[in-house]
Amino acid sequence: MTENTDIPVMLERDGDPKRTNPLAHVFDELVRFCRSRSLFMLHYCTGCGAIELPPAMTSRFDMERLGIQPMVTPRQADILLVTGYVSVKTLKRIILTYEQMSSPKYVVGICSCTVNGGMYWQSYATAKKLDEYLPVDLYIAGCMPRPEAVIEGMKKLMADIKSGKASNWQDYYRNYDYYLGNQQHLFGDNWQTPTDVVGEARNYALAGPGTTGEHTALLEQYQRPLEPITSHFRIGETVEPGDEQGDG
Amino acid sequence: MSKSIVKWLDNIIADVEGVGYQRKSDRRIRMDVASDTLPTLLELLRGRASYVHLSAITCVDWIEDDEFELVYHLWSYENNTLVSAHTRVPRSPGVYLSVYDIYHPAAFFERDIHEMFGLYFEGSPDMERFILTEWDGPPPMRKDFDAEGWVQRKFNFQDYHPEWLKQLEDEGGGVAIRPEEVRAKKRADKP
Amino acid sequence: MRPENYQAKNHPPSNEYELNFGPNHPGIEGNYALQLKLHGDQIVHARADGGYLHRGFEKLMEGRLWIQNIALVPRICVPDPAPMELCYSLAIEEIGGLEVPERAQWIRVMQLELSRISAHLFTFGGHAATTGMYSNMYWGVADRDIILDLFEELTGGRVYSIYNIPGGVRRDLPEGYLERVSNTMDYIESRLPDYDNLFFTNQVFVNRAKGAGVMDQEQALDWGVTGPNLRATGLAFDVRRDDPYLVYDQLEFDIPTEAAGDAWARTLVRRRELIESIRIVRQVVKALPDIGGPIRCPIPNPLAWTVPAGEAYARVESSKGETCYYVVSDGGDMPYRVHVRGPSSMHAVQVLENLVKGCRIEDVAQIMFSLDACPPEVDR
């Protein structure tokens, strides 16, 4: 792992920052109010629930009047909407995307498949319990939930953000070992992402006893600089049996 | 083509040895051939009888007979008839010839059958995995792959313990019949 | 972020680079990826990468009862679920020898055509959005919603209807339903001139779409293309007319074709099919009040229902192409094998890879939407 001592840290934090201004909580409330009214939703259609998202976003049910707008890049998005079931292949990309989003970030699990497997509970290819791999702030049940239900859910999320209750993104840093353990159980021991979550946890002063553990030790063991994705282009060549190339 | 030509083809193909022929309805024909004569039959159907559209290739796993059954569904735009050509391939070497040079759409189906059943097609242009690229288990569509056991091992479900259940358990009761145990027993009892 | 992963690598200057047109992209319909190799702005090579929506349907269906699979089956094609249910039911009816009453067949036709109209409206919206015309997307999605209201009234579900079962349909029409259907068809027809002005005759769109993703008839037949994509190359083939099922042989409708084979031709074919579908729905609405009778062939006990051993291959024309189901039964209460062949198995993989070669990067999304490639059908 990289040594975090050579990355300049902007301010020294020791637990909660000490606020001297008596109106600090007013400022916090204002920030939370504004944050809850201008959420950017990542436009990533991960499953079949995504078909009810255009009706919710467009003129008939109009989620934009609540301030929720689609955004194409995870770096500037606030909400990761997991619309429907997650297959194992998609789950890897969702975790990569989640780690690329900047805090504070919220995950909303739409459809019953994220809650407990839903209709595909017997399937070998879908993940059953989403909050084992990512911290989830809100579930909206349904198969599929109507656009009105999605908007109700978003309103509840906005109320939670405004009151400060929706802060599960901190849970990812505090209990990273638990989440990493579940991810490794599913993806294999050599699972790694480009993001240094433990370093970020230390930077945000959220690292706790649950951040490192046996699973992060395993991660360290398998750590290697990520190579660029192998090119799959073999123009004019044929593949022999037993010569399978995976993603590594 | 007029109807009389189609009936004439019926009689001709029904006479050929080694091809089991059955006309199921007005637009459906079933043919059973041995696995080594199937590519020749497909070439004849494509070149001489205008069956240019390969609709699908299906693989059925007959585990008691220890065979894979491959079904090639061909449609003719001129005769408006669908021919399903059935053939059987033994399970153990699990290799068969590809028909990519006769029908180009076969590449997708052969790739799919290879990753789902483990049956290799020689001569197909691309046998790399398409859907199950990060899968490390056995070919999942085989009948001896226990999907529910795999799910129990790899995934966890929510721990659903509501208030009323806790109350019942405090009084000494609880869940009498667990559905997952019933299913496991049903699976274990299956011959 | 780890610094060692974000160091610049020294490459000799060239115009070639690889791009992951990956799953998280607004230009991809659904959750699908294309790995592109570019030379400047032009695509030199493309490779499709699916499997992000894989649920293992075929394995799931082998573990559930015949009647339970009806709940699973519409989820295979998300924008246009009704043909999937119908195809499964047709295959079982063929194996089991069930006679579907006439009233159920006419209601099925109406449901299918309404589903086709809503799927085409959705595709127009998506296609317009890839060329930057977002108003059309809003219109398309909103008009599709009016049809989803009709579905909700008839079946209870906006998108996944779970309405067709082997033997018929589950519920009869509500009071005054046919009048509402007729009014909705009038409304959609009255909106079409607005769509024409904004989208179909818009010079911006015509210049973008003409010449994008050209396919001639020989190539289309060679690659196994079906549906509106094939009709856009000049071959007038429609499963409803040439391999008729339900009561399509009693209905009057034309098969629109175009000759150019590019994205513009495909869009025009879908636009004309929309009109033909409205025509079919009007004929059904006129004929239905005179057809009485049961809506379902009685199944003794759906939970313990066994279908005799056999196999059948059912074909249906969905809005995207030819959808086929091959069902094998061994006489039990669960299917032995169900093979689903969606039209996008050809369109999203082989055809997309070949058509995208040589075009510019901005046309990739447009070509994918004009082919109406639906990733859940490929991945099942």
PDB file of N, CA and C in Angstrom, chain C residues 109-194:
ATOM      1  N   VAL C 109     -54.407 -10.299 -29.427  1.00  0.00           N
ATOM      2  CA  VAL C 109     -53.913  -9.478 -30.540  1.00  0.00           C
ATOM      3  C   VAL C 109     -53.901  -8.013 -30.134  1.00  0.00           C
ATOM      4  N   MET C 110     -54.968  -7.596 -29.453  1.00  0.00           N
ATOM      5  CA  MET C 110     -55.023  -6.194 -29.045  1.00  0.00           C
ATOM      6  C   MET C 110     -53.881  -5.871 -28.079  1.00  0.00           C
ATOM      7  N   GLN C 111     -53.624  -6.766 -27.137  1.00  0.00           N
ATOM      8  CA  GLN C 111     -52.557  -6.500 -26.181  1.00  0.00           C
ATOM      9  C   GLN C 111     -51.203  -6.433 -26.873  1.00  0.00           C
ATOM     10  N   LEU C 112     -50.987  -7.337 -27.827  1.00  0.00           N
ATOM     11  CA  LEU C 112     -49.711  -7.342 -28.534  1.00  0.00           C
ATOM     12  C   LEU C 112     -49.487  -6.071 -29.322  1.00  0.00           C
ATOM     13  N   GLU C 113     -50.536  -5.634 -30.023  1.00  0.00           N
ATOM     14  CA  GLU C 113     -50.348  -4.449 -30.845  1.00  0.00           C
ATOM     15  C   GLU C 113     -50.175  -3.210 -29.994  1.00  0.00           C
ATOM     16  N   LEU C 114     -50.884  -3.130 -28.868  1.00  0.00           N
ATOM     17  CA  LEU C 114     -50.661  -1.997 -27.969  1.00  0.00           C
ATOM     18  C   LEU C 114     -49.233  -2.009 -27.446  1.00  0.00           C
ATOM     19  N   SER C 115     -48.722  -3.217 -27.157  1.00  0.00           N
ATOM     20  CA  SER C 115     -47.357  -3.302 -26.670  1.00  0.00           C
ATOM     21  C   SER C 115     -46.377  -2.875 -27.756  1.00  0.00           C
ATOM     22  N   ARG C 116     -46.700  -3.217 -29.004  1.00  0.00           N
ATOM     23  CA  ARG C 116     -45.813  -2.823 -30.098  1.00  0.00           C
ATOM     24  C   ARG C 116     -45.792  -1.315 -30.260  1.00  0.00           C
ATOM     25  N   ILE C 117     -46.969  -0.674 -30.131  1.00  0.00           N
ATOM     26  CA  ILE C 117     -47.022   0.788 -30.252  1.00  0.00           C
ATOM     27  C   ILE C 117     -46.196   1.425 -29.148  1.00  0.00           C
ATOM     28  N   SER C 118     -46.342   0.930 -27.918  1.00  0.00           N
ATOM     29  CA  SER C 118     -45.617   1.571 -26.820  1.00  0.00           C
ATOM     30  C   SER C 118     -44.113   1.340 -26.971  1.00  0.00           C
ATOM     31  N   ALA C 119     -43.713   0.167 -27.470  1.00  0.00           N
ATOM     32  CA  ALA C 119     -42.281  -0.078 -27.640  1.00  0.00           C
ATOM     33  C   ALA C 119     -41.705   0.817 -28.729  1.00  0.00           C
ATOM     34  N   HIS C 120     -42.475   1.029 -29.817  1.00  0.00           N
ATOM     35  CA  HIS C 120     -41.963   1.902 -30.880  1.00  0.00           C
ATOM     36  C   HIS C 120     -41.854   3.336 -30.407  1.00  0.00           C
ATOM     37  N   LEU C 121     -42.825   3.794 -29.614  1.00  0.00           N
ATOM     38  CA  LEU C 121     -42.740   5.168 -29.098  1.00  0.00           C
ATOM     39  C   LEU C 121     -41.514   5.331 -28.218  1.00  0.00           C
ATOM     40  N   PHE C 122     -41.216   4.297 -27.442  1.00  0.00           N
ATOM     41  CA  PHE C 122     -40.037   4.358 -26.583  1.00  0.00           C
ATOM     42  C   PHE C 122     -38.761   4.399 -27.416  1.00  0.00           C
ATOM     43  N   THR C 123     -38.742   3.609 -28.498  1.00  0.00           N
ATOM     44  CA  THR C 123     -37.548   3.585 -29.343  1.00  0.00           C
ATOM     45  C   THR C 123     -37.342   4.918 -30.050  1.00  0.00           C
ATOM     46  N   PHE C 124     -38.438   5.533 -30.499  1.00  0.00           N
ATOM     47  CA  PHE C 124     -38.282   6.846 -31.134  1.00  0.00           C
ATOM     48  C   PHE C 124     -37.668   7.822 -30.148  1.00  0.00           C
ATOM     49  N   GLY C 125     -38.175   7.768 -28.913  1.00  0.00           N
ATOM     50  CA  GLY C 125     -37.646   8.674 -27.908  1.00  0.00           C
ATOM     51  C   GLY C 125     -36.166   8.449 -27.665  1.00  0.00           C
ATOM     52  N   GLY C 126     -35.781   7.178 -27.520  1.00  0.00           N
ATOM     53  CA  GLY C 126     -34.385   6.891 -27.265  1.00  0.00           C
ATOM     54  C   GLY C 126     -33.500   7.281 -28.428  1.00  0.00           C
ATOM     55  N   HIS C 127     -33.972   7.021 -29.646  1.00  0.00           N
ATOM     56  CA  HIS C 127     -33.176   7.328 -30.824  1.00  0.00           C
ATOM     57  C   HIS C 127     -32.990   8.820 -30.961  1.00  0.00           C
ATOM     58  N   ALA C 128     -34.067   9.569 -30.686  1.00  0.00           N
ATOM     59  CA  ALA C 128     -33.939  11.023 -30.777  1.00  0.00           C
ATOM     60  C   ALA C 128     -32.967  11.539 -29.734  1.00  0.00           C
ATOM     61  N   ALA C 129     -32.984  10.933 -28.556  1.00  0.00           N
ATOM     62  CA  ALA C 129     -32.087  11.417 -27.505  1.00  0.00           C
ATOM     63  C   ALA C 129     -30.632  11.214 -27.888  1.00  0.00           C
ATOM     64  N   THR C 130     -30.324  10.161 -28.665  1.00  0.00           N
ATOM     65  CA  THR C 130     -28.919   9.973 -29.027  1.00  0.00           C
ATOM     66  C   THR C 130     -28.465  10.994 -30.052  1.00  0.00           C
ATOM     67  N   THR C 131     -29.404  11.604 -30.803  1.00  0.00           N
ATOM     68  CA  THR C 131     -28.991  12.645 -31.726  1.00  0.00           C
ATOM     69  C   THR C 131     -29.155  14.012 -31.101  1.00  0.00           C
ATOM     70  N   GLY C 132     -29.495  14.053 -29.819  1.00  0.00           N
ATOM     71  CA  GLY C 132     -29.523  15.323 -29.115  1.00  0.00           C
ATOM     72  C   GLY C 132     -30.878  15.987 -29.045  1.00  0.00           C
ATOM     73  N   MET C 133     -31.922  15.337 -29.556  1.00  0.00           N
ATOM     74  CA  MET C 133     -33.239  15.974 -29.539  1.00  0.00           C
ATOM     75  C   MET C 133     -34.040  15.429 -28.383  1.00  0.00           C
ATOM     76  N   TYR C 134     -33.915  16.084 -27.235  1.00  0.00           N
ATOM     77  CA  TYR C 134     -34.489  15.505 -26.033  1.00  0.00           C
ATOM     78  C   TYR C 134     -35.982  15.705 -25.909  1.00  0.00           C
ATOM     79  N   SER C 135     -36.546  16.721 -26.599  1.00  0.00           N
ATOM     80  CA  SER C 135     -37.998  16.921 -26.488  1.00  0.00           C
ATOM     81  C   SER C 135     -38.738  15.697 -26.957  1.00  0.00           C
ATOM     82  N   ASN C 136     -38.191  15.092 -28.004  1.00  0.00           N
ATOM     83  CA  ASN C 136     -38.855  13.921 -28.544  1.00  0.00           C
ATOM     84  C   ASN C 136     -38.867  12.780 -27.539  1.00  0.00           C
ATOM     85  N   MET C 137     -37.799  12.694 -26.736  1.00  0.00           N
ATOM     86  CA  MET C 137     -37.768  11.642 -25.734  1.00  0.00           C
ATOM     87  C   MET C 137     -38.866  11.873 -24.714  1.00  0.00           C
ATOM     88  N   TYR C 138     -39.055  13.120 -24.319  1.00  0.00           N
ATOM     89  CA  TYR C 138     -40.097  13.426 -23.352  1.00  0.00           C
ATOM     90  C   TYR C 138     -41.464  13.096 -23.927  1.00  0.00           C
ATOM     91  N   TRP C 139     -41.681  13.455 -25.197  1.00  0.00           N
ATOM     92  CA  TRP C 139     -42.976  13.164 -25.816  1.00  0.00           C
ATOM     93  C   TRP C 139     -43.216  11.662 -25.912  1.00  0.00           C
ATOM     94  N   GLY C 140     -42.195  10.970 -26.370  1.00  0.00           N
ATOM     95  CA  GLY C 140     -42.348   9.524 -26.569  1.00  0.00           C
ATOM     96  C   GLY C 140     -42.669   8.818 -25.263  1.00  0.00           C
ATOM     97  N   VAL C 141     -41.925   9.179 -24.209  1.00  0.00           N
ATOM     98  CA  VAL C 141     -42.158   8.514 -22.927  1.00  0.00           C
ATOM     99  C   VAL C 141     -43.529   8.883 -22.381  1.00  0.00           C
ATOM    100  N   ALA C 142     -43.948  10.130 -22.573  1.00  0.00           N
ATOM    101  CA  ALA C 142     -45.255  10.537 -22.031  1.00  0.00           C
ATOM    102  C   ALA C 142     -46.392   9.862 -22.789  1.00  0.00           C
ATOM    103  N   ASP C 143     -46.274   9.764 -24.118  1.00  0.00           N
ATOM    104  CA  ASP C 143     -47.352   9.113 -24.863  1.00  0.00           C
ATOM    105  C   ASP C 143     -47.389   7.633 -24.577  1.00  0.00           C
ATOM    106  N   ARG C 144     -46.223   7.064 -24.358  1.00  0.00           N
ATOM    107  CA  ARG C 144     -46.198   5.643 -24.010  1.00  0.00           C
ATOM    108  C   ARG C 144     -46.912   5.432 -22.679  1.00  0.00           C
ATOM    109  N   ASP C 145     -46.838   6.417 -21.806  1.00  0.00           N
ATOM    110  CA  ASP C 145     -47.479   6.281 -20.506  1.00  0.00           C
ATOM    111  C   ASP C 145     -48.992   6.151 -20.613  1.00  0.00           C
ATOM    112  N   ILE C 146     -49.570   6.821 -21.635  1.00  0.00           N
ATOM    113  CA  ILE C 146     -51.027   6.716 -21.801  1.00  0.00           C
ATOM    114  C   ILE C 146     -51.386   5.273 -22.125  1.00  0.00           C
ATOM    115  N   ILE C 147     -50.558   4.614 -22.915  1.00  0.00           N
ATOM    116  CA  ILE C 147     -50.841   3.211 -23.226  1.00  0.00           C
ATOM    117  C   ILE C 147     -50.598   2.338 -22.001  1.00  0.00           C
ATOM    118  N   LEU C 148     -49.597   2.683 -21.204  1.00  0.00           N
ATOM    119  CA  LEU C 148     -49.373   1.899 -19.992  1.00  0.00           C
ATOM    120  C   LEU C 148     -50.558   2.011 -19.043  1.00  0.00           C
ATOM    121  N   ASP C 149     -51.266   3.157 -19.088  1.00  0.00           N
ATOM    122  CA  ASP C 149     -52.494   3.265 -18.285  1.00  0.00           C
ATOM    123  C   ASP C 149     -53.519   2.246 -18.737  1.00  0.00           C
ATOM    124  N   LEU C 150     -53.609   2.053 -20.061  1.00  0.00           N
ATOM    125  CA  LEU C 150     -54.542   1.049 -20.573  1.00  0.00           C
ATOM    126  C   LEU C 150     -54.155  -0.345 -20.089  1.00  0.00           C
ATOM    127  N   PHE C 151     -52.845  -0.615 -20.109  1.00  0.00           N
ATOM    128  CA  PHE C 151     -52.406  -1.929 -19.639  1.00  0.00           C
ATOM    129  C   PHE C 151     -52.733  -2.120 -18.174  1.00  0.00           C
ATOM    130  N   GLU C 152     -52.562  -1.047 -17.429  1.00  0.00           N
ATOM    131  CA  GLU C 152     -52.801  -1.184 -15.997  1.00  0.00           C
ATOM    132  C   GLU C 152     -54.261  -1.476 -15.730  1.00  0.00           C
ATOM    133  N   GLU C 153     -55.136  -0.852 -16.547  1.00  0.00           N
ATOM    134  CA  GLU C 153     -56.548  -1.106 -16.334  1.00  0.00           C
ATOM    135  C   GLU C 153     -56.906  -2.545 -16.691  1.00  0.00           C
ATOM    136  N   LEU C 154     -56.272  -3.063 -17.739  1.00  0.00           N
ATOM    137  CA  LEU C 154     -56.641  -4.395 -18.196  1.00  0.00           C
ATOM    138  C   LEU C 154     -55.999  -5.482 -17.357  1.00  0.00           C
ATOM    139  N   THR C 155     -54.717  -5.329 -17.057  1.00  0.00           N
ATOM    140  CA  THR C 155     -53.991  -6.448 -16.476  1.00  0.00           C
ATOM    141  C   THR C 155     -53.539  -6.223 -15.052  1.00  0.00           C
ATOM    142  N   GLY C 156     -53.499  -4.973 -14.607  1.00  0.00           N
ATOM    143  CA  GLY C 156     -53.036  -4.734 -13.249  1.00  0.00           C
ATOM    144  C   GLY C 156     -51.604  -4.278 -13.156  1.00  0.00           C
ATOM    145  N   GLY C 157     -50.836  -4.428 -14.232  1.00  0.00           N
ATOM    146  CA  GLY C 157     -49.442  -4.024 -14.147  1.00  0.00           C
ATOM    147  C   GLY C 157     -49.120  -3.074 -15.285  1.00  0.00           C
ATOM    148  N   ARG C 158     -48.339  -2.055 -14.992  1.00  0.00           N
ATOM    149  CA  ARG C 158     -48.026  -1.111 -16.055  1.00  0.00           C
ATOM    150  C   ARG C 158     -47.102  -1.713 -17.092  1.00  0.00           C
ATOM    151  N   VAL C 159     -46.051  -2.335 -16.654  1.00  0.00           N
ATOM    152  CA  VAL C 159     -45.079  -2.841 -17.629  1.00  0.00           C
ATOM    153  C   VAL C 159     -45.219  -4.346 -17.790  1.00  0.00           C
ATOM    154  N   TYR C 160     -45.092  -5.085 -16.709  1.00  0.00           N
ATOM    155  CA  TYR C 160     -45.145  -6.547 -16.810  1.00  0.00           C
ATOM    156  C   TYR C 160     -46.566  -6.991 -16.581  1.00  0.00           C
ATOM    157  N   SER C 161     -47.221  -7.442 -17.635  1.00  0.00           N
ATOM    158  CA  SER C 161     -48.644  -7.676 -17.490  1.00  0.00           C
ATOM    159  C   SER C 161     -49.013  -9.018 -16.869  1.00  0.00           C
ATOM    160  N   ILE C 162     -48.265 -10.077 -17.108  1.00  0.00           N
ATOM    161  CA  ILE C 162     -48.572 -11.410 -16.580  1.00  0.00           C
ATOM    162  C   ILE C 162     -50.038 -11.725 -16.866  1.00  0.00           C
ATOM    163  N   TYR C 163     -50.423 -11.579 -18.106  1.00  0.00           N
ATOM    164  CA  TYR C 163     -51.821 -11.644 -18.488  1.00  0.00           C
ATOM    165  C   TYR C 163     -52.122 -12.850 -19.356  1.00  0.00           C
ATOM    166  N   ASN C 164     -51.181 -13.201 -20.236  1.00  0.00           N
ATOM    167  CA  ASN C 164     -51.387 -14.369 -21.080  1.00  0.00           C
ATOM    168  C   ASN C 164     -50.979 -15.604 -20.321  1.00  0.00           C
ATOM    169  N   ILE C 165     -51.853 -16.592 -20.260  1.00  0.00           N
ATOM    170  CA  ILE C 165     -51.444 -17.870 -19.698  1.00  0.00           C
ATOM    171  C   ILE C 165     -51.715 -18.939 -20.744  1.00  0.00           C
ATOM    172  N   PRO C 166     -51.079 -20.079 -20.638  1.00  0.00           N
ATOM    173  CA  PRO C 166     -51.358 -21.126 -21.614  1.00  0.00           C
ATOM    174  C   PRO C 166     -52.824 -21.507 -21.547  1.00  0.00           C
ATOM    175  N   GLY C 167     -53.561 -21.246 -22.596  1.00  0.00           N
ATOM    176  CA  GLY C 167     -54.984 -21.538 -22.583  1.00  0.00           C
ATOM    177  C   GLY C 167     -55.833 -20.304 -22.776  1.00  0.00           C
ATOM    178  N   GLY C 168     -55.277 -19.124 -22.658  1.00  0.00           N
ATOM    179  CA  GLY C 168     -56.102 -17.947 -22.851  1.00  0.00           C
ATOM    180  C   GLY C 168     -55.534 -16.747 -22.132  1.00  0.00           C
ATOM    181  N   VAL C 169     -56.420 -15.914 -21.665  1.00  0.00           N
ATOM    182  CA  VAL C 169     -55.993 -14.756 -20.894  1.00  0.00           C
ATOM    183  C   VAL C 169     -56.672 -14.837 -19.535  1.00  0.00           C
ATOM    184  N   ARG C 170     -56.207 -14.031 -18.612  1.00  0.00           N
ATOM    185  CA  ARG C 170     -56.658 -14.226 -17.238  1.00  0.00           C
ATOM    186  C   ARG C 170     -57.947 -13.515 -16.917  1.00  0.00           C
ATOM    187  N   ARG C 171     -58.141 -12.303 -17.457  1.00  0.00           N
ATOM    188  CA  ARG C 171     -59.343 -11.554 -17.079  1.00  0.00           C
ATOM    189  C   ARG C 171     -60.007 -11.034 -18.322  1.00  0.00           C
ATOM    190  N   ASP C 172     -61.297 -10.801 -18.211  1.00  0.00           N
ATOM    191  CA  ASP C 172     -62.005 -10.224 -19.341  1.00  0.00           C
ATOM    192  C   ASP C 172     -61.859  -8.711 -19.307  1.00  0.00           C
ATOM    193  N   LEU C 173     -62.342  -8.062 -20.372  1.00  0.00           N
ATOM    194  CA  LEU C 173     -62.162  -6.624 -20.473  1.00  0.00           C
ATOM    195  C   LEU C 173     -63.071  -5.902 -19.484  1.00  0.00           C
ATOM    196  N   PRO C 174     -62.585  -4.821 -18.908  1.00  0.00           N
ATOM    197  CA  PRO C 174     -63.457  -4.044 -18.013  1.00  0.00           C
ATOM    198  C   PRO C 174     -64.539  -3.291 -18.802  1.00  0.00           C
ATOM    199  N   GLU C 175     -65.489  -2.697 -18.063  1.00  0.00           N
ATOM    200  CA  GLU C 175     -66.583  -1.924 -18.690  1.00  0.00           C
ATOM    201  C   GLU C 175     -66.027  -0.723 -19.420  1.00  0.00           C
ATOM    202  N   GLY C 176     -66.456  -0.532 -20.664  1.00  0.00           N
ATOM    203  CA  GLY C 176     -66.059   0.685 -21.358  1.00  0.00           C
ATOM    204  C   GLY C 176     -64.603   0.714 -21.792  1.00  0.00           C
ATOM    205  N   TYR C 177     -63.932  -0.443 -21.714  1.00  0.00           N
ATOM    206  CA  TYR C 177     -62.513  -0.458 -22.026  1.00  0.00           C
ATOM    207  C   TYR C 177     -62.265  -0.184 -23.496  1.00  0.00           C
ATOM    208  N   LEU C 178     -63.098  -0.759 -24.351  1.00  0.00           N
ATOM    209  CA  LEU C 178     -62.863  -0.616 -25.789  1.00  0.00           C
ATOM    210  C   LEU C 178     -62.989   0.834 -26.221  1.00  0.00           C
ATOM    211  N   GLU C 179     -63.894   1.564 -25.544  1.00  0.00           N
ATOM    212  CA  GLU C 179     -64.018   2.971 -25.889  1.00  0.00           C
ATOM    213  C   GLU C 179     -62.762   3.725 -25.523  1.00  0.00           C
ATOM    214  N   ARG C 180     -62.177   3.375 -24.377  1.00  0.00           N
ATOM    215  CA  ARG C 180     -60.954   4.065 -23.964  1.00  0.00           C
ATOM    216  C   ARG C 180     -59.812   3.727 -24.897  1.00  0.00           C
ATOM    217  N   VAL C 181     -59.765   2.472 -25.351  1.00  0.00           N
ATOM    218  CA  VAL C 181     -58.714   2.101 -26.302  1.00  0.00           C
ATOM    219  C   VAL C 181     -58.866   2.913 -27.580  1.00  0.00           C
ATOM    220  N   SER C 182     -60.099   3.018 -28.029  1.00  0.00           N
ATOM    221  CA  SER C 182     -60.347   3.750 -29.256  1.00  0.00           C
ATOM    222  C   SER C 182     -59.960   5.217 -29.110  1.00  0.00           C
ATOM    223  N   ASN C 183     -60.281   5.805 -27.954  1.00  0.00           N
ATOM    224  CA  ASN C 183     -59.910   7.207 -27.742  1.00  0.00           C
ATOM    225  C   ASN C 183     -58.401   7.374 -27.712  1.00  0.00           C
ATOM    226  N   THR C 184     -57.714   6.399 -27.109  1.00  0.00           N
ATOM    227  CA  THR C 184     -56.252   6.498 -27.051  1.00  0.00           C
ATOM    228  C   THR C 184     -55.650   6.400 -28.443  1.00  0.00           C
ATOM    229  N   MET C 185     -56.217   5.542 -29.288  1.00  0.00           N
ATOM    230  CA  MET C 185     -55.699   5.439 -30.646  1.00  0.00           C
ATOM    231  C   MET C 185     -55.920   6.752 -31.399  1.00  0.00           C
ATOM    232  N   ASP C 186     -57.081   7.393 -31.163  1.00  0.00           N
ATOM    233  CA  ASP C 186     -57.314   8.692 -31.795  1.00  0.00           C
ATOM    234  C   ASP C 186     -56.288   9.695 -31.328  1.00  0.00           C
ATOM    235  N   TYR C 187     -56.005   9.654 -30.019  1.00  0.00           N
ATOM    236  CA  TYR C 187     -55.040  10.618 -29.470  1.00  0.00           C
ATOM    237  C   TYR C 187     -53.669  10.425 -30.092  1.00  0.00           C
ATOM    238  N   ILE C 188     -53.243   9.162 -30.200  1.00  0.00           N
ATOM    239  CA  ILE C 188     -51.894   8.933 -30.731  1.00  0.00           C
ATOM    240  C   ILE C 188     -51.828   9.314 -32.197  1.00  0.00           C
ATOM    241  N   GLU C 189     -52.905   9.042 -32.923  1.00  0.00           N
ATOM    242  CA  GLU C 189     -52.877   9.437 -34.325  1.00  0.00           C
ATOM    243  C   GLU C 189     -52.830  10.936 -34.476  1.00  0.00           C
ATOM    244  N   SER C 190     -53.481  11.642 -33.547  1.00  0.00           N
ATOM    245  CA  SER C 190     -53.462  13.099 -33.649  1.00  0.00           C
ATOM    246  C   SER C 190     -52.104  13.666 -33.283  1.00  0.00           C
ATOM    247  N   ARG C 191     -51.290  12.886 -32.554  1.00  0.00           N
ATOM    248  CA  ARG C 191     -49.962  13.379 -32.170  1.00  0.00           C
ATOM    249  C   ARG C 191     -48.942  13.157 -33.264  1.00  0.00           C
ATOM    250  N   LEU C 192     -49.252  12.252 -34.200  1.00  0.00           N
ATOM    251  CA  LEU C 192     -48.230  11.900 -35.183  1.00  0.00           C
ATOM    252  C   LEU C 192     -47.774  13.063 -36.058  1.00  0.00           C
ATOM    253  N   PRO C 193     -48.642  13.984 -36.480  1.00  0.00           N
ATOM    254  CA  PRO C 193     -48.103  15.135 -37.236  1.00  0.00           C
ATOM    255  C   PRO C 193     -47.086  15.940 -36.439  1.00  0.00           C
ATOM    256  N   ASP C 194     -47.290  16.059 -35.108  1.00  0.00           N
ATOM    257  CA  ASP C 194     -46.292  16.768 -34.294  1.00  0.00           C
ATOM    258  C   ASP C 194     -44.968  16.037 -34.299  1.00  0.00           C
TER     259      ASP C 194
END
